[in-house]
Short mmCIF file of C-alpha atoms in Angstrom, two decimals:
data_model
loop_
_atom_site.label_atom_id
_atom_site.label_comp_id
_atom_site.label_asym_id
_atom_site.label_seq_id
_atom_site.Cartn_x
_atom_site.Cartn_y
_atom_site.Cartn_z
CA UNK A 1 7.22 -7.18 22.43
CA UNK A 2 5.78 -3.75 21.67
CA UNK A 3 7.58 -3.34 18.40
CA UNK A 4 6.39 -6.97 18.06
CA UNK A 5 2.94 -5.91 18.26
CA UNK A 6 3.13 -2.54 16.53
CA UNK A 7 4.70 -4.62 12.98
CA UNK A 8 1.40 -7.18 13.46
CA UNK A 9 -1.15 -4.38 14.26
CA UNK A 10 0.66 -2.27 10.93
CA UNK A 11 -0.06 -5.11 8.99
CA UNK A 12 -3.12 -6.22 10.04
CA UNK A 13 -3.86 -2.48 9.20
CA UNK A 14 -2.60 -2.19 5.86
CA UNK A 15 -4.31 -5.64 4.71
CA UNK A 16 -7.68 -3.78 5.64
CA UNK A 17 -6.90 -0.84 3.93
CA UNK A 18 -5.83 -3.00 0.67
CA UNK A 19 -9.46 -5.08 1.24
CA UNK A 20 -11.01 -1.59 1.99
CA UNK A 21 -9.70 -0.18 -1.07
CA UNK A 22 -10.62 -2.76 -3.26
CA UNK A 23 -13.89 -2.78 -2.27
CA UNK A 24 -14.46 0.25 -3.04
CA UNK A 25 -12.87 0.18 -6.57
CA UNK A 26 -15.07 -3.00 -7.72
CA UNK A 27 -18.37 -1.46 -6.07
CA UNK A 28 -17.65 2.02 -7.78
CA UNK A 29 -16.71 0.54 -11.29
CA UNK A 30 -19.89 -2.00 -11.42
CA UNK A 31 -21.58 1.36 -10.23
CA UNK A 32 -20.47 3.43 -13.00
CA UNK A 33 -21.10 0.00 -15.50
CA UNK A 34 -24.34 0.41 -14.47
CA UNK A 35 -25.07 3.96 -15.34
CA UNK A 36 -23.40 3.45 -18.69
CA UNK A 37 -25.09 0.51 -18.79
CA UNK A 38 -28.58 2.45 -17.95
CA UNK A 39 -27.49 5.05 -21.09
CA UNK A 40 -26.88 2.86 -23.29
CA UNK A 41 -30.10 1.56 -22.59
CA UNK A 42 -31.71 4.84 -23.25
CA UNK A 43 -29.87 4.81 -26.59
CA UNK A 44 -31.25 1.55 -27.83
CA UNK A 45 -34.60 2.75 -26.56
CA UNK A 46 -34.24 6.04 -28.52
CA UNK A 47 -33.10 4.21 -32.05
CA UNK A 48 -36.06 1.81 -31.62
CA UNK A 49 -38.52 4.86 -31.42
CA UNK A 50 -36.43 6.40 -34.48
CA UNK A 51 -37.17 3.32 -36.27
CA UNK A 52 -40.97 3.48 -35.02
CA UNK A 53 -40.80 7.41 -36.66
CA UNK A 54 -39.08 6.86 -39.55
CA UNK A 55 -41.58 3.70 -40.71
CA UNK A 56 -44.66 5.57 -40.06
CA UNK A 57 -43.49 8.97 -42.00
CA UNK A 58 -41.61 7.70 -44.97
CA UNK A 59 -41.55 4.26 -45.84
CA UNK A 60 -45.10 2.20 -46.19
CA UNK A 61 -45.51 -0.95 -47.18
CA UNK A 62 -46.68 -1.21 -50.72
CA UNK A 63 -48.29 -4.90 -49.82
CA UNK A 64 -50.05 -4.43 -47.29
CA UNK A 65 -53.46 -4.74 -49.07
CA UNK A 66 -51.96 -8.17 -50.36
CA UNK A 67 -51.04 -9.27 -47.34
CA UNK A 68 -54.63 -8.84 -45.69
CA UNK A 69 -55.50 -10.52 -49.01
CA UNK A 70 -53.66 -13.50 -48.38
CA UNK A 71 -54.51 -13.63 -44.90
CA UNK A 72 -57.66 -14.17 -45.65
CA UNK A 73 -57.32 -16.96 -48.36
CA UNK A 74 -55.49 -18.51 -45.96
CA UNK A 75 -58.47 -18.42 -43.44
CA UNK A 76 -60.47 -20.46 -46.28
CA UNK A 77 -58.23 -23.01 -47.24
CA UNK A 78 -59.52 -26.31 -45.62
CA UNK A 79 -57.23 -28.49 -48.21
CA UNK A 80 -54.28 -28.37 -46.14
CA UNK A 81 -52.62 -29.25 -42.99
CA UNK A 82 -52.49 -27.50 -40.34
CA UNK A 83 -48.63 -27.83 -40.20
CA UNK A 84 -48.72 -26.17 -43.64
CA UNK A 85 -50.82 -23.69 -42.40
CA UNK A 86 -48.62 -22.60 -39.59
CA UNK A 87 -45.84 -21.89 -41.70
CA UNK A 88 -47.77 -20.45 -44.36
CA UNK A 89 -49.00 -17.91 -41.60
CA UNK A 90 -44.83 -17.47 -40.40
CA UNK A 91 -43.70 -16.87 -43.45
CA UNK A 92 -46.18 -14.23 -44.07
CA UNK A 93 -45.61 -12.32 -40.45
CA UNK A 94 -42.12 -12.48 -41.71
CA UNK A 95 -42.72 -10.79 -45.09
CA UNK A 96 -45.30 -7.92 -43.41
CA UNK A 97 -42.59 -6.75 -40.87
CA UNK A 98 -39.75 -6.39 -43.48
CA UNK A 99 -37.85 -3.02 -42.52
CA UNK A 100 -37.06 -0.37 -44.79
CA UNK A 101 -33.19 -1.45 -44.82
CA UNK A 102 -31.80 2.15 -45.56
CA UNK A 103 -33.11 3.77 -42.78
CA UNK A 104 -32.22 1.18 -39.87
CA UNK A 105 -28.84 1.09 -41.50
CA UNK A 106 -28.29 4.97 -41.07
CA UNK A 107 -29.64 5.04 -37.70
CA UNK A 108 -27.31 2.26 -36.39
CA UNK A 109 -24.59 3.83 -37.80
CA UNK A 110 -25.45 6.86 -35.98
CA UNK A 111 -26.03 4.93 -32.50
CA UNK A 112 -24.62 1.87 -32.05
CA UNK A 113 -21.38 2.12 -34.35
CA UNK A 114 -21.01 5.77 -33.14
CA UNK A 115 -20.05 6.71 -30.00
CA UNK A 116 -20.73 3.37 -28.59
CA UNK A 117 -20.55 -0.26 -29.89
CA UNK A 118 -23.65 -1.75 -28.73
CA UNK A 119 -24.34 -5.26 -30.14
CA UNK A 120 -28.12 -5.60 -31.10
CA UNK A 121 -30.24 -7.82 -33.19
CA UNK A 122 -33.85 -7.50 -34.63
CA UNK A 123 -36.22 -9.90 -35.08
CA UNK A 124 -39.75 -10.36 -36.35
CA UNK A 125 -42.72 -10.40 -34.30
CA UNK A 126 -41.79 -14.08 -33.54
CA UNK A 127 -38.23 -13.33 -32.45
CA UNK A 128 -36.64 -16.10 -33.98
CA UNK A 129 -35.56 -14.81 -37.61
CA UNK A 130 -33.29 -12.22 -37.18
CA UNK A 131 -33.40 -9.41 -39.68
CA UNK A 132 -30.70 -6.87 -38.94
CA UNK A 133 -27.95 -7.08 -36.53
CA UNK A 134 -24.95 -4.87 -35.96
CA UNK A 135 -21.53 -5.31 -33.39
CA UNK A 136 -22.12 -9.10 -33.52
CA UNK A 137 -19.45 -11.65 -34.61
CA UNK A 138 -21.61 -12.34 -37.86
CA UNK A 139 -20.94 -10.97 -41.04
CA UNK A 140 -23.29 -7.86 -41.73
CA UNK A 141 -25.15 -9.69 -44.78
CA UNK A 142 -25.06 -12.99 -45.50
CA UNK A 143 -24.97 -12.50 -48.93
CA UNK A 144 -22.49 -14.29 -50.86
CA UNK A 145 -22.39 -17.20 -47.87
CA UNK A 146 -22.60 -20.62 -49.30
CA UNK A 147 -26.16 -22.00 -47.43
CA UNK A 148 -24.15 -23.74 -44.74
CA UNK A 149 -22.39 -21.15 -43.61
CA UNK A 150 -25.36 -18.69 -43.93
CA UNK A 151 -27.39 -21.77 -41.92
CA UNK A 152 -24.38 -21.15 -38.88
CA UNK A 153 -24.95 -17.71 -39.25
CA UNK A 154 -28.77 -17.56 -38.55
CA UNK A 155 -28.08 -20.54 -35.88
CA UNK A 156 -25.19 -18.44 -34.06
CA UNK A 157 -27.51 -15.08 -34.16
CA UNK A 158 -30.31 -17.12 -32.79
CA UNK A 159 -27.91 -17.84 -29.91
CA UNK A 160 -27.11 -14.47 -29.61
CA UNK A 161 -30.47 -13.46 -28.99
CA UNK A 162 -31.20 -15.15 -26.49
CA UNK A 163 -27.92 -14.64 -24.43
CA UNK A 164 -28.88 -10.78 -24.92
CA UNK A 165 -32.34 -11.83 -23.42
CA UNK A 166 -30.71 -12.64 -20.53
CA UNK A 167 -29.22 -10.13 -19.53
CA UNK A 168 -31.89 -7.21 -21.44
CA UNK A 169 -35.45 -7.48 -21.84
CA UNK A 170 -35.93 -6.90 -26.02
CA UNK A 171 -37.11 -3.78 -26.53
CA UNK A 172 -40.50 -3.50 -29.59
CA UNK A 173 -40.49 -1.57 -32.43
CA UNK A 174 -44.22 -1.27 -33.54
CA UNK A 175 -44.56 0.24 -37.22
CA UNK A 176 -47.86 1.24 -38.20
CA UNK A 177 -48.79 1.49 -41.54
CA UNK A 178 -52.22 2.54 -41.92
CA UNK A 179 -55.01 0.52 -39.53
CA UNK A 180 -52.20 -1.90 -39.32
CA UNK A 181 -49.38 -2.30 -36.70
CA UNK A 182 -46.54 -4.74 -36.91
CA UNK A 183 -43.92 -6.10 -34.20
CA UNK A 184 -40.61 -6.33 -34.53
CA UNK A 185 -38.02 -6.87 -31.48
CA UNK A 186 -34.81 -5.29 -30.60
CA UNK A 187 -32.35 -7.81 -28.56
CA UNK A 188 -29.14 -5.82 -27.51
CA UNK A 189 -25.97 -6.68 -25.23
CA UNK A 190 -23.54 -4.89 -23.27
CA UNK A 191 -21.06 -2.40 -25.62
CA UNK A 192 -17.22 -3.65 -25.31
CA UNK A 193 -16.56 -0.46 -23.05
CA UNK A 194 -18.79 -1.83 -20.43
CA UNK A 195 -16.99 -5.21 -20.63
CA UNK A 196 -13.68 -3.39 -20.28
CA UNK A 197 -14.74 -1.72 -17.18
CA UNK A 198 -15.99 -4.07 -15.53
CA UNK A 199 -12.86 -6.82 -16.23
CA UNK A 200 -10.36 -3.20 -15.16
CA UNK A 201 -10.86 -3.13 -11.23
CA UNK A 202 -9.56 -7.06 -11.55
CA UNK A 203 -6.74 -5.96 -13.54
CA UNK A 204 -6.32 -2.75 -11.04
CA UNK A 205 -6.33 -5.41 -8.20
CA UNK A 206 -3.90 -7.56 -9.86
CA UNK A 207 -1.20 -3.91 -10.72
CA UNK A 208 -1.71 -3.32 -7.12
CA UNK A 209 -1.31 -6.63 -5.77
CA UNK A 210 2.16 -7.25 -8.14
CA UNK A 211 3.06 -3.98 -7.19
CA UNK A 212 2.77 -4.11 -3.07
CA UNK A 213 4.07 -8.19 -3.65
CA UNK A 214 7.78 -6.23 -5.52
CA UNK A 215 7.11 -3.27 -2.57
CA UNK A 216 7.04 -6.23 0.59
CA UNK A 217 10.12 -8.30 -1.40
CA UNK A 218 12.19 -4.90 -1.39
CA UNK A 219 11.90 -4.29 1.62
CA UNK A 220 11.97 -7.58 3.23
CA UNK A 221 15.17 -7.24 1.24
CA UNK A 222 16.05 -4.13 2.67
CA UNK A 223 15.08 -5.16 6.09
CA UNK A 224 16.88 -8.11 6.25
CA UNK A 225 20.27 -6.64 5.06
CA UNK A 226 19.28 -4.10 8.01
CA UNK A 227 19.31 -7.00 10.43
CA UNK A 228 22.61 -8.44 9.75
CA UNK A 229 24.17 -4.69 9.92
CA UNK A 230 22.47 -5.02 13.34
CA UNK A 231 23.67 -8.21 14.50
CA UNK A 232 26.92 -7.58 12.86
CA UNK A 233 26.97 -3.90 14.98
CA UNK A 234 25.92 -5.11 18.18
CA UNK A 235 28.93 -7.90 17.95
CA UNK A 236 31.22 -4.93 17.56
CA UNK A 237 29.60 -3.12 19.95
CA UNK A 238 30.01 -5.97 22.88
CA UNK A 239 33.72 -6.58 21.76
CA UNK A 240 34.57 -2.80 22.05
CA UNK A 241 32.74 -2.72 25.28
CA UNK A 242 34.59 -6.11 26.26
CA UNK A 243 38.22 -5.00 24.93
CA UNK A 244 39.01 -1.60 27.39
CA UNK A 245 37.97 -3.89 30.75
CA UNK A 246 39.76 -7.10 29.14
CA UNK A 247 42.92 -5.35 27.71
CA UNK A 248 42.95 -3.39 31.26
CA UNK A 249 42.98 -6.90 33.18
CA UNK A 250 45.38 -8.34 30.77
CA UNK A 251 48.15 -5.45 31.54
CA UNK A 252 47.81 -5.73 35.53
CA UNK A 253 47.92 -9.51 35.22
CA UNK A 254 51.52 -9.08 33.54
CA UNK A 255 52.33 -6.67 35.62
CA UNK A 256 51.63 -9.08 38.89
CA UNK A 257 53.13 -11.93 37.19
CA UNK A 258 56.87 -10.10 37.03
CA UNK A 259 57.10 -9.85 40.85
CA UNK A 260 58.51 -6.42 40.78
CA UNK A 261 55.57 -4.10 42.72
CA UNK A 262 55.85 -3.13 45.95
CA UNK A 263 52.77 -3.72 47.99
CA UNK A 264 51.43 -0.80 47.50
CA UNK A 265 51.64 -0.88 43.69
CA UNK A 266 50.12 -4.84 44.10
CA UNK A 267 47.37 -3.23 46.10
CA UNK A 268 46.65 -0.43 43.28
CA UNK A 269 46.72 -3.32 40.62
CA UNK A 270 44.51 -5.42 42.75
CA UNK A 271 41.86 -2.34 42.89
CA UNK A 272 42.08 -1.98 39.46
CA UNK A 273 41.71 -5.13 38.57
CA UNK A 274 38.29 -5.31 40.84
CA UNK A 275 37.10 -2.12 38.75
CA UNK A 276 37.56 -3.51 35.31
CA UNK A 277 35.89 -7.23 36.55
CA UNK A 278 32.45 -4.82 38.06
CA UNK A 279 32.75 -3.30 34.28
CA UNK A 280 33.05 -6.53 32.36
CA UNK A 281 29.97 -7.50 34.97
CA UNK A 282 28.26 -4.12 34.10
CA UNK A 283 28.89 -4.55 30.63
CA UNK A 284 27.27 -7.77 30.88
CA UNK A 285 24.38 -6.71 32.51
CA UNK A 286 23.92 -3.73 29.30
CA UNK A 287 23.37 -6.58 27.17
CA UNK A 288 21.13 -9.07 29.45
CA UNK A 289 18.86 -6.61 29.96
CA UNK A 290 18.58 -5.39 25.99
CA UNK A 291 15.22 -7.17 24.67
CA UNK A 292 13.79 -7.83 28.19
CA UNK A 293 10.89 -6.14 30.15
CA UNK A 294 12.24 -2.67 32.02
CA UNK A 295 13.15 -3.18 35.79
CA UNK A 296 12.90 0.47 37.02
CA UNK A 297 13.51 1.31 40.67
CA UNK A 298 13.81 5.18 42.06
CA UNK A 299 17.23 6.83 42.95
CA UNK A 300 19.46 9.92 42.51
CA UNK A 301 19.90 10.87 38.98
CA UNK A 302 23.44 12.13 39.83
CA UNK A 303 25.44 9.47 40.95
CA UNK A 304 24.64 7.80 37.25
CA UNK A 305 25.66 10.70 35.36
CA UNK A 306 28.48 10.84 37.57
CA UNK A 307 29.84 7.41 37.44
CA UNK A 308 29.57 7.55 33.80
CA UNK A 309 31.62 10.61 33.54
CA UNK A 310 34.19 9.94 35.37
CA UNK A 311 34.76 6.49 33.27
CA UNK A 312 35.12 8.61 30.25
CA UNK A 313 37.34 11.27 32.38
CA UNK A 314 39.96 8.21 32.69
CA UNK A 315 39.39 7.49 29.09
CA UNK A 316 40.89 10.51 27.54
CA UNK A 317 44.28 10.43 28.34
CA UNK A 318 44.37 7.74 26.48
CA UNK A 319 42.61 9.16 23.52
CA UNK A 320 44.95 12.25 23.36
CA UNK A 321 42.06 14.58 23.79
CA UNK A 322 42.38 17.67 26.77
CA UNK A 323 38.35 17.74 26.75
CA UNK A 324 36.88 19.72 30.09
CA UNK A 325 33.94 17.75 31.05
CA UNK A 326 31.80 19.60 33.41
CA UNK A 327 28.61 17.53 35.49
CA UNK A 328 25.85 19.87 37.25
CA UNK A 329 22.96 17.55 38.60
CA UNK A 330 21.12 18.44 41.44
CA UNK A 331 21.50 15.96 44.60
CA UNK A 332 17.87 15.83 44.91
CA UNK A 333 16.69 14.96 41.55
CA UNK A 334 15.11 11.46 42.16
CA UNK A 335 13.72 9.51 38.86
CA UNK A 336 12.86 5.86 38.05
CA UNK A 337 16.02 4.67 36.07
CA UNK A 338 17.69 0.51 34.90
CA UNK A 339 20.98 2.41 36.01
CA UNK A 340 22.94 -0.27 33.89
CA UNK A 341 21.26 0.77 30.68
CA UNK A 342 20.76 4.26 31.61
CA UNK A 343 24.53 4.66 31.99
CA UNK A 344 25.05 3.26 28.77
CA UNK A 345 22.89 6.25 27.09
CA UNK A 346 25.05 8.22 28.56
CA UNK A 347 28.26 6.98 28.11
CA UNK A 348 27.22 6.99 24.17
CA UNK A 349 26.41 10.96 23.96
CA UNK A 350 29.77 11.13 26.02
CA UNK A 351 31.42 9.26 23.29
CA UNK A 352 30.15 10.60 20.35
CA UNK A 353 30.84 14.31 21.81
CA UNK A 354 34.79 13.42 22.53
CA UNK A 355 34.51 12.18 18.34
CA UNK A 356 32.81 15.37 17.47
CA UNK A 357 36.21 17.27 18.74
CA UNK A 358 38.30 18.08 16.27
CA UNK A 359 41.00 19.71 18.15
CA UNK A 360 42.89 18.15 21.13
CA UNK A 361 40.94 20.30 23.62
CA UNK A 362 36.94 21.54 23.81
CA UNK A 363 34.27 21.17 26.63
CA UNK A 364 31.37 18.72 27.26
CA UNK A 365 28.76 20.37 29.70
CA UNK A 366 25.80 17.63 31.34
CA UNK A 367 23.14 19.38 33.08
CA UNK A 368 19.73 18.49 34.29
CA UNK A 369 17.25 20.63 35.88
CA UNK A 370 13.37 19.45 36.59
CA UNK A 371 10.78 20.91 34.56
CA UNK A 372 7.28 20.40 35.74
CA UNK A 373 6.69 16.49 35.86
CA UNK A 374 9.72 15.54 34.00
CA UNK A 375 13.15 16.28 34.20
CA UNK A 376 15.43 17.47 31.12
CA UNK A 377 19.20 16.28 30.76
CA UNK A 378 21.19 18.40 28.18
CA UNK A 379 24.65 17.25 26.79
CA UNK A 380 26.59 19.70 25.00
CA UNK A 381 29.73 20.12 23.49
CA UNK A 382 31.81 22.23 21.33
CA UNK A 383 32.63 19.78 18.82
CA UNK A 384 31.93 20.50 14.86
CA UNK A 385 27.87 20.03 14.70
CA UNK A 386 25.47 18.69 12.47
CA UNK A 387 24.02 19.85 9.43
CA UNK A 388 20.62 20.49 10.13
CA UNK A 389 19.60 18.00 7.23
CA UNK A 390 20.83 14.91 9.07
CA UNK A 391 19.15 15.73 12.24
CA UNK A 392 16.09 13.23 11.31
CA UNK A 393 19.00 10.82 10.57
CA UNK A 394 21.20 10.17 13.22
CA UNK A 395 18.98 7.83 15.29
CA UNK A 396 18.45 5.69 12.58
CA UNK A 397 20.01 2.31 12.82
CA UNK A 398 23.28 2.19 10.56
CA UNK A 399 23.75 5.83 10.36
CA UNK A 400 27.47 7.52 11.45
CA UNK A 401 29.17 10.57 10.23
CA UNK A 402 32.49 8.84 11.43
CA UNK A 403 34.64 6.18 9.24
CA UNK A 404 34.74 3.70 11.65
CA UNK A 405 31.68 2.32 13.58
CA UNK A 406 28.29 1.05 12.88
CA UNK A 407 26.02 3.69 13.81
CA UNK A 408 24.50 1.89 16.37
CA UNK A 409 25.12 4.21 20.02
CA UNK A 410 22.35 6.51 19.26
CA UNK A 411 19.61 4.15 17.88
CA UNK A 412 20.57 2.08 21.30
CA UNK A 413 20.11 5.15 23.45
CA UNK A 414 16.72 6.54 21.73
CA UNK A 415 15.44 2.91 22.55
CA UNK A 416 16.91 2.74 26.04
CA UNK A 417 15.16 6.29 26.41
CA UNK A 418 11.60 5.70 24.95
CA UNK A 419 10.91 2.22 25.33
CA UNK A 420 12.41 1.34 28.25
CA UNK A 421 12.27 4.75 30.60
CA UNK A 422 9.16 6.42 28.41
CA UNK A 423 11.29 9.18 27.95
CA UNK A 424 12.29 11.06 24.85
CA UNK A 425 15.87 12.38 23.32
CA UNK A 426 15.97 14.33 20.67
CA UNK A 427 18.94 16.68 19.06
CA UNK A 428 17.70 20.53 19.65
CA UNK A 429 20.46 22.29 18.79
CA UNK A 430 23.93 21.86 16.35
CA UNK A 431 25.50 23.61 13.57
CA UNK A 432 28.32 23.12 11.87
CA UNK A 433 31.52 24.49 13.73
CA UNK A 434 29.79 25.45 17.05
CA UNK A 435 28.80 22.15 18.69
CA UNK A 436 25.66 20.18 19.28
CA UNK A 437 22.93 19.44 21.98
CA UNK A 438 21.18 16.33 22.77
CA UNK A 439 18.17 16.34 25.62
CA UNK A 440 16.87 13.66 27.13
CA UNK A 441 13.64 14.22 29.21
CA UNK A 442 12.31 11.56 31.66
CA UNK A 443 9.16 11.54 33.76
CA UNK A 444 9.96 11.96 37.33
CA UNK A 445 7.16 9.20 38.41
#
């Protein structure tokens, strides 16, 4: 349940830290399209003013005078419409803000096909006959454009301007030529680099996203295979703990079944057979008791140790090995312990120091001594060590330095230990050729 909990919590976690994150990416990015957005502004601003410079100190209208002329023939005309009128009057707004085509064309190419791309349009004073544009998806001069196609042109720049209105206000150029000042209107969009930037924390989002997606397959992948290595261990696990008591009961039944004991030899089978049926019982009591909630209850610390040991003791003959296996536990050391599972922490360290012999004969020390509120169990032996670069390794599920077996005895005890007992074990001390020692601490309440 608490690794249960700890996978949803981790999760739960890391899906706020992935909202978190891209938050923060889309928020900065529009912030920094802003600020470009702000500059380029600035720029458009500044080439308007250039535009307002360079009319008023080089270029003058040479009709000006005709213009005021006309004007004012048109203000006595009373033989025509009004309609007429009107665009008499457009047509000649249009003619009086004509720019000097030279200039605007070096300043654009200096601003808005320099460093930056900036789509922009300018009208007359009316805004609705485009003069110049530049970064547009309209050909720079309609020149040479059959009128059809130059009519789509002028009807797709219209509709340019005013989707640029939208999103800027047009910005006025105001030439002044003489006692005269004319109007003309910048309308200008966002450059592609803005456009880019804003679309690339989507993109980012959708890297990321494929990325973690391949990253959770793997190791669902991973995790899975992990799980059957598990299941597949803890099968061989229960038959090798099954096999001694069973193989045991199987010899003494034979044994009974010839008729050839004395009484005394029935009565020595008959005890034996009693101890291997309370193993096969405490073997199945190991495994209830794996995945439920700990039942701890207070007792001697020794008599556990010292069970255990002396199981192993009557192991080793039949392993071949001469191993001296030494027990000092205080009486009086009292802890909470599940002795069933407890026992089976220990009977793992006792097994994997009888491996770690290489010879026929070494020593396996188990000592335990109470250190302020907790009390520290050290099992030692003389066997051939660890390199000190698999130390973070060996309580990982699946790891053994042995050819046979699943790697499963530690990983079971560093559960039993912490999870169960609230203990710790940890190896804190091995090298190669001198032994190793594990230590398991355990709060006394």
């Amino acid at each position: 349940m608490k690794a249960y909990r700890l996978s949803v919590n981790l999760k739960l976690g890391l899906v706020i830290a992935a909202v978190a994150i891209a938050v923060a990416s889309v928020a900065y990015t529009n912030w920094l399209a802003n600020r470009l957005r702000e500059r380029e502004e600035f720029l458009v601003r500044l080439w308007a003013a250039a535009q307002e410079q360079l009319a008023a100190s080089t270029h003058v209208n040479p009709y000006l005078d005709v213009f005021q002329q006309l004007e004012q023939q048109l203000d006595r005309l009373t033989a025509i419409d009004n309609q007429q009128l009107t665009r008499y009057r457009a047509a000649l707004a249009w003619a009086r803000t004509m720019p000097p085509t030279f200039d605007v064309t070096l300043a654009s190419e200096i601003v808005l096909e320099g460093a930056f791309d900036i789509p922009a349009i300018i009208t007359d004073a009316t805004g609705l006959h485009p003069l110049f544009w530049r970064n547009v998806p309209v050909p720079d001069s309609l020149e040479g454009l059959s009128p059809a196609d130059s009519a789509r042109a002028m009807a797709r720049l219209r509709a340019l301007v005013a989707e640029m209105d939208r999103v800027h206000r047009p910005i006025p150029i105001r030439l002044r030529f003489q006692d005269t000042e004319l109007v003309q209107y910048v309308h200008y969009g966002e450059s592609r680099l803005i456009r880019q930037l804003r679309i690339f924390p989507y993109v980012q989002l959708f890297v990321m996203g494929l990325f973690i997606l391949v990253g959770y397959l793997g190791f669902s992948y991973v995790r899975r295979s992990e799980q059957r290595s598990l299941w597949v261990g803890m099968a061989k696990e229960a038959a090798h703990q099954l096999g001694t008591p069973l193989s045991s009961l199987m010899g003494w039944v034979e044994l009974l079944r010839t008729h050839s004991l004395a009484p005394a030899q029935q009565q020595e089978a008959l005890d034996e057979i009693v101890k291997d049926i309370a193993r096969l019982k405490r073997v199945a009591q190991r495994f209830s008791e794996i995945g439920s909630l700990p039942r701890l209850k207070e007792q001697p610390l020794a008599p556990v140790i010292q069970n255990t040991a002396d199981y192993i003791r009557r192991r080793m003959p039949r392993l071949g090995k001469q191993v001296t296996l030494v027990v000092q536990v205080p009486e009086d050391i009292r802890v909470p312990l599940n002795a069933e599972l407890f026992e089976w922490v220990i009977e793992n360290l006792l097994k994997n120091a009888l491996d770690a012999m290489e010879g026929t004969d070494g020593r396996i020390e188990v000592r335990a001594r109470v250190q302020g509120d907790a009390v520290q169990i050290d099992v030692q032996d003389t066997g051939r060590g660890i390199d000190r670069r698999q130390w973070r390794n060996i309580f990982r599920p699946g790891y053994s330095t042995k050819k046979r077996g699943w790697g499963l005895g530690l990983s079971l005890a560093k559960r039993i230990v912490e999870d169960y007992h609230g203990g710790t074990i940890a190896l804190v001390q091995s090298r190669p050729g001198q032994g190793s020692t594990f230590r398991i601490t355990l709060p006394l309440r």
